[in-house]
XYZ file of C-alpha atoms in Angstrom:
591
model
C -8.699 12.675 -16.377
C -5.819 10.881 -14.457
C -6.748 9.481 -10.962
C -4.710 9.605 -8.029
C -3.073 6.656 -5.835
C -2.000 7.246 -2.475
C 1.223 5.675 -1.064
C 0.940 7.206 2.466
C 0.571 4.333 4.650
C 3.530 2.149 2.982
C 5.526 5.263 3.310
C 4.533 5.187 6.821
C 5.441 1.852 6.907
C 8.874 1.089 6.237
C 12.249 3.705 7.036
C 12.938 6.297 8.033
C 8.855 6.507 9.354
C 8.409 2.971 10.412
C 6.515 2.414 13.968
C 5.978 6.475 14.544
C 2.318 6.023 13.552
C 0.724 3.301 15.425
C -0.886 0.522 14.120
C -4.846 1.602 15.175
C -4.057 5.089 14.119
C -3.093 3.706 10.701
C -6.315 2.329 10.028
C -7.784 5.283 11.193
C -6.101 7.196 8.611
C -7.051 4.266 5.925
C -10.810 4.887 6.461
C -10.560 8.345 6.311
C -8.335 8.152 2.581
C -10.931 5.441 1.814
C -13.455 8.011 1.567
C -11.058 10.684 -0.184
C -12.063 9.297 -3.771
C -8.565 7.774 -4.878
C -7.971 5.043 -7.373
C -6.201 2.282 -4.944
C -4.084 3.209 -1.520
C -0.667 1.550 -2.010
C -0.566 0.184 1.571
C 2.779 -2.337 1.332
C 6.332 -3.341 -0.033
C 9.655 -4.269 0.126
C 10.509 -1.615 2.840
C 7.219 -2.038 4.669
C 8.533 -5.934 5.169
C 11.816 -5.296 6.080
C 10.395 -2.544 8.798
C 7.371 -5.295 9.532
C 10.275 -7.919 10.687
C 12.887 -5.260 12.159
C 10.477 -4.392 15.097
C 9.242 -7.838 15.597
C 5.453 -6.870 16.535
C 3.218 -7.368 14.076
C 2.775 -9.169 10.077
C 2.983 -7.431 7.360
C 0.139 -9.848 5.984
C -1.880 -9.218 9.513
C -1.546 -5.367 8.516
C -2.741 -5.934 4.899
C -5.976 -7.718 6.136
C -6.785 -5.041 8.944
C -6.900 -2.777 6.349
C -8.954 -4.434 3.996
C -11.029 -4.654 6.373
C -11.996 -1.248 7.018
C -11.736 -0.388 3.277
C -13.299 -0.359 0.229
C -10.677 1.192 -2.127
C -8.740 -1.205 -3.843
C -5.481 -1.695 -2.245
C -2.091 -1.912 -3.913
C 1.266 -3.608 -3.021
C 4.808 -2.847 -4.722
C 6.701 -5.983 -5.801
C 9.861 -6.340 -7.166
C 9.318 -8.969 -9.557
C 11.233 -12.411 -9.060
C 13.127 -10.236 -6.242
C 9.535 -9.932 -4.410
C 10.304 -8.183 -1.159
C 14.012 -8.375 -0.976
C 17.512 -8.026 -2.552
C 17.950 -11.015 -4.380
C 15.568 -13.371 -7.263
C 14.261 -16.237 -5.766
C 12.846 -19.794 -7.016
C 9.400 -19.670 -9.208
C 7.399 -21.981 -6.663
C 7.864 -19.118 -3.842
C 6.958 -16.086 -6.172
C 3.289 -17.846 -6.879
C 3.221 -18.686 -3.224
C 3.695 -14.936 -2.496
C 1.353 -13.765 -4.917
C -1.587 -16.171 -3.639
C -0.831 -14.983 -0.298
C -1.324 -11.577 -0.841
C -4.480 -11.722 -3.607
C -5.816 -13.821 -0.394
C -5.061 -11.160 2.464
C -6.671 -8.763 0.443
C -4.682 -6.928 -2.268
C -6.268 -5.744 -5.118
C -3.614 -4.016 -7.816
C 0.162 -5.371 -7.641
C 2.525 -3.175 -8.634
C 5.208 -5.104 -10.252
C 8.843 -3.862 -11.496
C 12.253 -5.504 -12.095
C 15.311 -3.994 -10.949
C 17.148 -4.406 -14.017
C 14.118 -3.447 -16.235
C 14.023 -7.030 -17.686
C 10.578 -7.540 -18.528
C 11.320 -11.594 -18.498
C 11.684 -11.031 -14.429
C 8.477 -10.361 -14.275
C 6.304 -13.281 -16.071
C 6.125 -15.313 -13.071
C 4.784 -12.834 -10.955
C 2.260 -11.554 -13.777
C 1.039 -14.973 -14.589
C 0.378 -15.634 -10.982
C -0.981 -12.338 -10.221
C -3.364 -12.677 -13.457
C -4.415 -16.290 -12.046
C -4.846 -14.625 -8.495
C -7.755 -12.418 -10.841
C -6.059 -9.272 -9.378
C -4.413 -6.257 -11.575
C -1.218 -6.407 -12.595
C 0.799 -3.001 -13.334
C 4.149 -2.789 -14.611
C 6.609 -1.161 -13.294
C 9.446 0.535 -15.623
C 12.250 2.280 -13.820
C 13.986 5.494 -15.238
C 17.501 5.432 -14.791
C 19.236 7.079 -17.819
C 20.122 3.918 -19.375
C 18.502 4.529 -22.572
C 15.273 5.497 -24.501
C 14.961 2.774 -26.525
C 15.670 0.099 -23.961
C 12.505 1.483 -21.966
C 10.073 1.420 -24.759
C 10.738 -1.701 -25.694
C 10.854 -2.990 -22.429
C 7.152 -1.419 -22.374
C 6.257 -3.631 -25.697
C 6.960 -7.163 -23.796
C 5.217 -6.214 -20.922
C 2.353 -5.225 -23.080
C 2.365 -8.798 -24.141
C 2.216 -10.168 -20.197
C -1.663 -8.511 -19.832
C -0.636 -5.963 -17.989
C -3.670 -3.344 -17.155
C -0.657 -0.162 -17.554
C 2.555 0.660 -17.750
C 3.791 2.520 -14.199
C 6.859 5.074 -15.624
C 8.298 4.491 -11.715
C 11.368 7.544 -11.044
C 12.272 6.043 -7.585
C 15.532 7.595 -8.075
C 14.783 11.140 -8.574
C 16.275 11.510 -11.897
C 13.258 12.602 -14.601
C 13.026 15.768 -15.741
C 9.873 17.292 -16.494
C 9.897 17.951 -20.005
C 11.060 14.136 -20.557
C 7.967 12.798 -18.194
C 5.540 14.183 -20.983
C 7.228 12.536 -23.881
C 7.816 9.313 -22.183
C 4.095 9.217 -21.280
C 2.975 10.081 -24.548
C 5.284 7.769 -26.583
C 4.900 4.870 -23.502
C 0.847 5.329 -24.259
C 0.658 5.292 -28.354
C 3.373 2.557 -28.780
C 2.100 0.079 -26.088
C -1.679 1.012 -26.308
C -1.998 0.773 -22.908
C -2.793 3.644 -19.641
C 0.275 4.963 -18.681
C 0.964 6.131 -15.153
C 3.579 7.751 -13.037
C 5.450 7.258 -9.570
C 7.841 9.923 -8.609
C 9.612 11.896 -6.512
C 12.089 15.016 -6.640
C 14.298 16.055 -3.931
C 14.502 19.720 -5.299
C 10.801 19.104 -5.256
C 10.735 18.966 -8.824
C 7.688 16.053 -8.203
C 4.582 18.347 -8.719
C 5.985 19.833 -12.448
C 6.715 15.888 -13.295
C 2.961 15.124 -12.214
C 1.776 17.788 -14.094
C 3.826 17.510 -17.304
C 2.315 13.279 -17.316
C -0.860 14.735 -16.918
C -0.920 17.002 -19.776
C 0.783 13.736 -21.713
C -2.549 11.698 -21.173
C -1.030 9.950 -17.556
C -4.623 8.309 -16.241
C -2.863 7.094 -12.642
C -0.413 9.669 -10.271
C 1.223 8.531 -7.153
C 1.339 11.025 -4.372
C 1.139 11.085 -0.809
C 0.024 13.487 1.769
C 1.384 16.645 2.917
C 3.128 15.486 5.819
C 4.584 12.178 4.427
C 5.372 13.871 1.551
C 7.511 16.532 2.960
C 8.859 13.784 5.330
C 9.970 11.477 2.238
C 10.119 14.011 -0.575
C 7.208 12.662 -2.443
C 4.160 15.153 -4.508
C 2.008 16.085 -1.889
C -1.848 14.978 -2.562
C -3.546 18.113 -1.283
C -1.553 20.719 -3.777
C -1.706 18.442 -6.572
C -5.511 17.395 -6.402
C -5.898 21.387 -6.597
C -3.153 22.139 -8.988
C -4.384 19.189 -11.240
C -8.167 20.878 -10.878
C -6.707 24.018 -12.165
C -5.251 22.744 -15.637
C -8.617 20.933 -16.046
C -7.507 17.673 -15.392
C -9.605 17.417 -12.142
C -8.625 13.690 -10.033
C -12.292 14.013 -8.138
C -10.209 13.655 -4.821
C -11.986 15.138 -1.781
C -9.020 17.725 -0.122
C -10.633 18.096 2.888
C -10.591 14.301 3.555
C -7.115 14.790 2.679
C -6.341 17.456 4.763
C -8.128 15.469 7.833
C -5.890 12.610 7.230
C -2.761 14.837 6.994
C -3.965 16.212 10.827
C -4.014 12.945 12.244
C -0.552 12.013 11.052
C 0.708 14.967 11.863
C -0.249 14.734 15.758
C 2.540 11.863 15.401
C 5.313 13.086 13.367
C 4.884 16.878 13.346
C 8.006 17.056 15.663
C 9.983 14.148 13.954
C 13.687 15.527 13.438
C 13.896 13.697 9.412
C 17.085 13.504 8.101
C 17.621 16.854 5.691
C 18.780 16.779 2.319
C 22.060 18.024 3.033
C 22.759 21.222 0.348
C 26.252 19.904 -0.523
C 25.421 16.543 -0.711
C 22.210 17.612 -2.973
C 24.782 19.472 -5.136
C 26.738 16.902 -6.106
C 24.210 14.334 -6.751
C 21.920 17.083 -9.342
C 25.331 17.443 -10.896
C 25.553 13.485 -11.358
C 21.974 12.656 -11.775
C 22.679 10.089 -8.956
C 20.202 9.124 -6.904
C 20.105 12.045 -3.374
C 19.497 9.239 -0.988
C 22.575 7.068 -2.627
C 24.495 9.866 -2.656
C 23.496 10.746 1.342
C 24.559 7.378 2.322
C 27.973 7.476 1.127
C 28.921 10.139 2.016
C 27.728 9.053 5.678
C 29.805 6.108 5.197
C 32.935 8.412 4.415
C 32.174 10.454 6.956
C 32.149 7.740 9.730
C 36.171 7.090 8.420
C 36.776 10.588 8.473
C 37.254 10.795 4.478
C 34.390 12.855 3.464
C 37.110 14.884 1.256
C 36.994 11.376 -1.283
C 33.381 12.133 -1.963
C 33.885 12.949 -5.285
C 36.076 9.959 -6.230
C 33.629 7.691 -5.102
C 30.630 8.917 -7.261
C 33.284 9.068 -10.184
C 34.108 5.335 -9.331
C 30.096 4.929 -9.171
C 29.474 5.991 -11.931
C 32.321 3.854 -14.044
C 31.612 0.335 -11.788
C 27.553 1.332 -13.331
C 28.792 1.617 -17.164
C 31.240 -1.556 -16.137
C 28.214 -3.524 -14.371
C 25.676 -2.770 -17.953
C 23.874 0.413 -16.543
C 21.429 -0.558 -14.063
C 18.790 1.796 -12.932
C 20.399 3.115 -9.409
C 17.203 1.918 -7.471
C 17.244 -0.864 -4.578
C 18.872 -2.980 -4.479
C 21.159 -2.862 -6.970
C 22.089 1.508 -6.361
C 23.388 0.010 -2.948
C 25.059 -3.023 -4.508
C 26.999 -0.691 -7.090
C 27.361 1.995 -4.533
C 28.861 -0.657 -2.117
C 31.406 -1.867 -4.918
C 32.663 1.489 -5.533
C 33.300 2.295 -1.668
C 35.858 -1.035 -1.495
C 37.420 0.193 -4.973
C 38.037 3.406 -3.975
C 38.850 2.592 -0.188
C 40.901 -1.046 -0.884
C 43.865 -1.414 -2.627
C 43.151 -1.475 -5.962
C 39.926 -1.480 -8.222
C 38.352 -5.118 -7.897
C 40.654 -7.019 -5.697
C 37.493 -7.643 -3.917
C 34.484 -8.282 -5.683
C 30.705 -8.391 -3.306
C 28.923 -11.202 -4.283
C 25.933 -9.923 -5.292
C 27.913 -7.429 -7.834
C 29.115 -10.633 -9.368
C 25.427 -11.915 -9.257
C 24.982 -8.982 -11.731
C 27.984 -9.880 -13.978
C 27.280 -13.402 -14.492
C 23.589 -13.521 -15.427
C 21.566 -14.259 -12.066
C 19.764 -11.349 -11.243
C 18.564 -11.115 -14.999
C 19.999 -9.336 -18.480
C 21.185 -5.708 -17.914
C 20.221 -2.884 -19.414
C 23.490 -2.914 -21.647
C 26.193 -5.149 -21.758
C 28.461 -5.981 -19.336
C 32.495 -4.645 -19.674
C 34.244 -7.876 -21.007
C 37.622 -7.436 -18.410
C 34.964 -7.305 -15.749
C 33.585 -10.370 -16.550
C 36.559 -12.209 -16.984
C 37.808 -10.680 -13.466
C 34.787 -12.326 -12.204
C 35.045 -15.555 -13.846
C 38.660 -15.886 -12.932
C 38.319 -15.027 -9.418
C 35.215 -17.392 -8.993
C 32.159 -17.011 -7.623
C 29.567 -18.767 -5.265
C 27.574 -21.305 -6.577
C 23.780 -20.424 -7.416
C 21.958 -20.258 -4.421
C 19.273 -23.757 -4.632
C 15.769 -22.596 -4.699
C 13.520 -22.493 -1.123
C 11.593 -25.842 -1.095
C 8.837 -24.642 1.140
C 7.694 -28.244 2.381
C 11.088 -28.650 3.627
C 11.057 -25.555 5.035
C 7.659 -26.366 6.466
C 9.136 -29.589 7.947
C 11.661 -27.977 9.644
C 9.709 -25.060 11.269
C 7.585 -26.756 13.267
C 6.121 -24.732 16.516
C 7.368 -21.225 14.740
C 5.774 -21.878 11.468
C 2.187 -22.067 11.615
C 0.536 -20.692 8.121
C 1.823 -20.362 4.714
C 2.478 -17.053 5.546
C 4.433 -17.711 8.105
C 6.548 -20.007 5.733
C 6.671 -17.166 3.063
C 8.593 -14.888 5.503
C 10.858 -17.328 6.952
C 12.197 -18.031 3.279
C 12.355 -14.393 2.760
C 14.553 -13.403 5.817
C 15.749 -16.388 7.246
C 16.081 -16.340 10.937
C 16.083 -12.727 11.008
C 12.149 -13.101 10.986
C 12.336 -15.555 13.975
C 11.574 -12.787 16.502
C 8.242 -11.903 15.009
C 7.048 -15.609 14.485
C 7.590 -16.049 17.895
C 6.001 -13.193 19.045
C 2.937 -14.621 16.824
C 3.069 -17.645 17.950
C 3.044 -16.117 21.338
C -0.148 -14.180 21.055
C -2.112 -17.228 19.770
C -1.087 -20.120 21.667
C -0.775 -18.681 25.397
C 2.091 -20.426 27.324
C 0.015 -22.748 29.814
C -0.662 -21.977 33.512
C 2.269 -21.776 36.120
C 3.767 -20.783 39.366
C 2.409 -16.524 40.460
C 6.298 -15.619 39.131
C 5.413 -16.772 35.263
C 2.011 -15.401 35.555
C 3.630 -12.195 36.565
C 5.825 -12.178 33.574
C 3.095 -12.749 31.141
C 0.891 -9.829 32.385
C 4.093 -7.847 31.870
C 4.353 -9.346 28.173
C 0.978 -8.252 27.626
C 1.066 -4.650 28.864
C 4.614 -4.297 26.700
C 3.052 -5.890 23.592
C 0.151 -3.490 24.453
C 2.598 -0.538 24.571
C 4.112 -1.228 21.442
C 1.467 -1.719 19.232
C -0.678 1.223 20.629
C 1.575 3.813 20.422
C 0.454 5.143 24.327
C 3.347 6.656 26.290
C 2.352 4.462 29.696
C 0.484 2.364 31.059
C -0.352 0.812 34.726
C -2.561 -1.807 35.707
C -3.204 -3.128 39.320
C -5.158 -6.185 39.750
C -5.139 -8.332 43.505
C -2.751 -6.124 44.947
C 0.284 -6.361 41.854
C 0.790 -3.220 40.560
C 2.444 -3.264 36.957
C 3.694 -0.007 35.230
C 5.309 -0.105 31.839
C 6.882 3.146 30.784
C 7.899 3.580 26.398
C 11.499 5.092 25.903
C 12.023 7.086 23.291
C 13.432 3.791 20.812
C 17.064 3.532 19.613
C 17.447 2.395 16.385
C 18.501 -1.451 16.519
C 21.219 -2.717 14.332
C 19.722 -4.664 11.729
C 21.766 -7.612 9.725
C 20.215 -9.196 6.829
C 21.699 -12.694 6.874
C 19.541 -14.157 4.623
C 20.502 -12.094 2.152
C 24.774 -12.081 3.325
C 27.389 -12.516 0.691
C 30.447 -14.076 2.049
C 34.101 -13.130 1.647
C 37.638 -14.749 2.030
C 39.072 -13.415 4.873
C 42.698 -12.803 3.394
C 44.859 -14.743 5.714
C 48.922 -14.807 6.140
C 50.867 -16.507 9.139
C 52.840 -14.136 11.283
C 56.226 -14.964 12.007
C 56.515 -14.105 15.935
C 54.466 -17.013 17.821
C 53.007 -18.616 14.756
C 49.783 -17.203 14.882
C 47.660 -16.662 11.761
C 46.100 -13.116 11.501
C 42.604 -12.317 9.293
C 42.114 -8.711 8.337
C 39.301 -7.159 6.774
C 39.110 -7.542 2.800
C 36.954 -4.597 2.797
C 35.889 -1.147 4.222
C 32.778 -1.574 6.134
C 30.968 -1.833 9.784
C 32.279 -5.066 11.851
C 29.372 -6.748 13.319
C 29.959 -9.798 16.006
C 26.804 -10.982 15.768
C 23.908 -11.661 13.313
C 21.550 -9.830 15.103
C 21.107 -7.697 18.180
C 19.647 -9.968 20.110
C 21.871 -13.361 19.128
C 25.071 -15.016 20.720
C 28.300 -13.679 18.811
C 29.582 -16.149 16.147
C 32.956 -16.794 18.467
C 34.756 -15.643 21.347
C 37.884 -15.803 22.149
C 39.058 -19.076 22.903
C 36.731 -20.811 20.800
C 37.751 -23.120 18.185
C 36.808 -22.678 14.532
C 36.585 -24.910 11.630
C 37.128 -24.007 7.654
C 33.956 -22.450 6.997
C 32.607 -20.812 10.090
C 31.628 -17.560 9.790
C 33.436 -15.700 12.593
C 31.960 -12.151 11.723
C 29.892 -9.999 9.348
C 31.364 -6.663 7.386
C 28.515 -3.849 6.357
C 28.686 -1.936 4.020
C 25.722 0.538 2.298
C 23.851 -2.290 4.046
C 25.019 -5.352 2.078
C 25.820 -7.920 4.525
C 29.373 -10.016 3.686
C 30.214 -12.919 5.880
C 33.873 -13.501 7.101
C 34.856 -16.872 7.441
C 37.491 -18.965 9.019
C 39.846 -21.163 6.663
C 41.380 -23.335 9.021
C 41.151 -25.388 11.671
C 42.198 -23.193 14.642
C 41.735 -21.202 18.002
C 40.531 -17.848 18.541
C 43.208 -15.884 20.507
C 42.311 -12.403 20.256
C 39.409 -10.224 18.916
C 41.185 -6.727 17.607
C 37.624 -4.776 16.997
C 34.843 -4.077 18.811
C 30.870 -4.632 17.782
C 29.825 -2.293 15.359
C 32.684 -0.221 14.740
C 33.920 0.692 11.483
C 37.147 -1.341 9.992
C 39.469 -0.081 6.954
C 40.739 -2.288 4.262
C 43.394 -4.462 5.874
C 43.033 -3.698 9.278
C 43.171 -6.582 11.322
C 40.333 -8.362 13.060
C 41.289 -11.710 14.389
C 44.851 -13.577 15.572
C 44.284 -17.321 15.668
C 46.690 -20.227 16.700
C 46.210 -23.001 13.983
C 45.562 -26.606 15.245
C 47.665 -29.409 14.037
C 45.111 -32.031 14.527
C 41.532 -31.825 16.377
C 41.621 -31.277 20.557
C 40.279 -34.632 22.216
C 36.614 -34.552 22.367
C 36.149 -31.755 19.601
């Protein structure tokens, strides 16, 4: 009979449902799916870290080991191999690190896939996880690219000692009737459990579920009903009784489920999700492309007022996907595809710019692709150049340099995962640990206010007043705007293209791509330069966006900043100018 795994509380974890479910309510709804009768609750990933570091209040790791603590039901994590939390491989040394750390904070199963489907990705992280004594599951995305490249995949992975083989459709793109056969010919050629993660937009989940069942599937993600409606996964409740009626019963308690479904509901019931826009659905079904890819370009077209070149840009996504060796259309490498197609579409011509981490896929560095790579691609690649591989994190360097934000091995892992973008949350950490000493009545005002805030936040209650020797303090939550949020750890860069103008010798850079102009690399940070500041060769002088890929614009020569031409976060076409600069002939005294 196949048993059920719940991915509720990562899904309520990371975007679009990230923060709308308190903290304390969370583990409120962990105990009560503890006693439910599932296999393992799936409780963190890549998008609960990202979402974990956006809002700056709490760790992920510190959420892992709250919940362990109120629950015996093994808990699960999704990894994405040698990628681990983010959008690009990094070094062996931190993968172990990151594997220790979470076998010690208290997860049980790891959930491990590669983005590209190359089982090699993947040995690192199994070896460590296998050392760790935990349970290692591989992951195998479906993405079209071919039969025979899956089940052999599932053969070398078999080899790793993995417990199963996960068939993972992240991308909406299995079809019922091919869920049962993969099953069935994933289970008698690797002689191993087979189980399944899906979803379906045109809620074509449940028949998947069902089909794997019937196919011998022993382990079925789901989710409940309201987090499964929210993110269009199979919804626990129907499925435990649909699965019950074939005679393939998952021994899952419903009415624990529907209790837990009632408490998440109180807090987003009323939450206004994002719809699957019919037209947009269309045209994805039509392309088996992923909905959510699909969604997102066409937002990005829309924002330029070009919505009418939808269908050009999933033609072009399609061809830069056969050109790139047919990766599965999952994060990160949909967006970085998707991303490519919007500046060859939108630019001048097909590949005058090339994103970094596309030609990370070209060359090699995020791991062998599915099928091989179009040879005038590669050359385009190889003659336009490319960054130099990124040297791996050296942690005790790291941990040498981080002194008073750094305080645990944990607190390393995440600041070589996202860089100073994670700065924020360390701080507020460090903040709640080591109390700032006694001062003056003003700074002992301000850290009651902290308090009450950090109270607020992580409580999810509306208000809150406190009066204590006369001071009366009342903190009041606003319904939250959603922050820009720049990865620059993970930023590409890109040369500005630069030409003098002839009236007043200025030098003018203009935007080598379509994409969202960002000043700064956070919200909350200094812009990189104002006008009137100098710049050297090198100095990043502005970030472009696009589908979320970060690309840093940098100066090339030695020079003034005269002029700023857009404003923070607005969107910039191909060639539109951003900066005028007056070159320097020689350095300013004192520079």
């Amino acid at each position: 009979m196949p048993r059920l795994v719940d991915t509720s509380i990562r899904l309520l974890s990371q975007e679009p449902l990230a923060g709308a479910v308190p903290t304390a309510e969370l583990l409120r709804l962990a105990e009560i799916l503890d006693r439910a009768g599932y296999a393992a609750l799936e409780v963190s990933g890549g998008g609960a870290f990202d979402s974990a570091v956006r809002l700056g209040i709490e760790s992920p790791w510190e959420r892992i080991r709250a919940l362990k603590a109120r629950t015996k039901t093994p808990l699960a994590i999704a990894v994405r191999g040698r990628f681990l939390v983010g959008s690009r491989p990094v070094g062996d040394d931190l993968v172990r690190r990151f594997m220790s750390s979470a076998a010690e904070s208290g997860i049980d199963v790891f959930r491990l896939h590669d983005p590209l489907n190359d089982a090699e990705n993947l040995r690192v992280a199994a070896d460590a996880v296998l050392a760790a004594g935990r349970e290692f599951d591989a992951g195998l995305l479906y993405g079209t690219a071919g039969h025979g490249t899956l089940i052999e995949t599932a053969k070398r992975l078999g080899a790793m000692g993995t417990a199963r083989i996960i068939l993972a459709d992240p991308a909406g793109l299995l079809e019922p009737h091919r869920a049962g056969e993969l099953v069935a010919e994933l289970r008698e050629l690797s002689e191993l459990p087979v189980g399944l993660y899906c979803q379906g937009a045109a809620r074509s989940g449940m028949a998947l579920a069902l089909e794997a069942a019937r196919a011998g599937a022993d382990l079925i993600a789901c989710a409940i009903y309201p987090v499964a409606l929210a993110t269009h996964r199979v919804p626990a409740e129907a499925l435990a009784q649909a699965l019950a009626g074939i005679g393939h019963d998952p021994g899952v308690e419903v009415e624990r489920l529907w209790e837990a479904a009632d408490l998440v509901d109180e807090h987003i019931g009323d939450m206004a999700i994002t719809p699957l826009v019919p037209r947009v659905s269309v045209k994805a079904a039509r392309r088996r492309l992923p909905f959510g890819l699909v969604s997102v370009i066409d937002a990005q077209l829309g924002r330029r007022g070009q919505r009418d070149r939808l269908d050009e840009v999933l033609d072009e996504v399609q061809r830069v996907r056969t050109e790139v060796g047919l990766p599965p259309l999952a994060a990160p490498l949909g967006q970085i595809v998707a991303s490519q197609a919007l500046v060859n579409v939108l630019g001048a011509t097909r590949y005058a710019t090339i994103l970094d981490e596309l030609s990370d896929i070209v060359i090699g560095r995020f791991g062998q692709t599915p099928a091989p790579v179009d040879p005038a691609l590669l050359r385009a690649v190889e003659l336009l150049g490319s960054e130099p591989a990124r040297d791996p994190v050296d942690i005790e360097t790291l941990r040498a340099n981080a002194r008073g934000l750094a305080s645990s091995e944990e607190d390393l892992l995440l600041l070589a995962l996202f860089g100073e973008e994670v700065e924020p949350l360390l701080r507020s950490i460090r903040g709640r640990t080591e109390p700032e000493p006694a001062a003056d009545g003003d700074s002992a005002r301000e850290r009651q206010i902290r308090s009450v805030v950090e109270i607020l936040q992580e409580t999810g209650v509306g208000e809150i007043t406190i009066e204590e020797n006369g001071v009366r303090i009342s903190v009041r939550s606003l319904p939250e705007l959603a922050p820009v949020v720049v990865n620059a750890a993970g930023a590409g860069a890109l040369d500005a293209p630069i030409e003098a103008v002839r009236d007043g010798g200025l030098i003018v850079i203009e935007s080598p791509m379509v994409g969202t102009f960002y000043r700064r690399p956070r919200p909350d940070a200094p812009p990189f330069v104002e006008e009137g500041d100098p710049v050297s060769p090198g100095q990043v002088m502005c970030i472009l966006e696009a589908m979320k890929l970060m690309n840093e614009v940098k100066a090339e020569v030695e020079a003034i900043v005269r002029r700023i031409h857009v404003g923070d976060a607005e969107p910039v076409e191909y060639g539109q100018l951003l900066f005028e600069l007056e070159p320097l002939d020689g350095r300013p005294v004192g520079f």
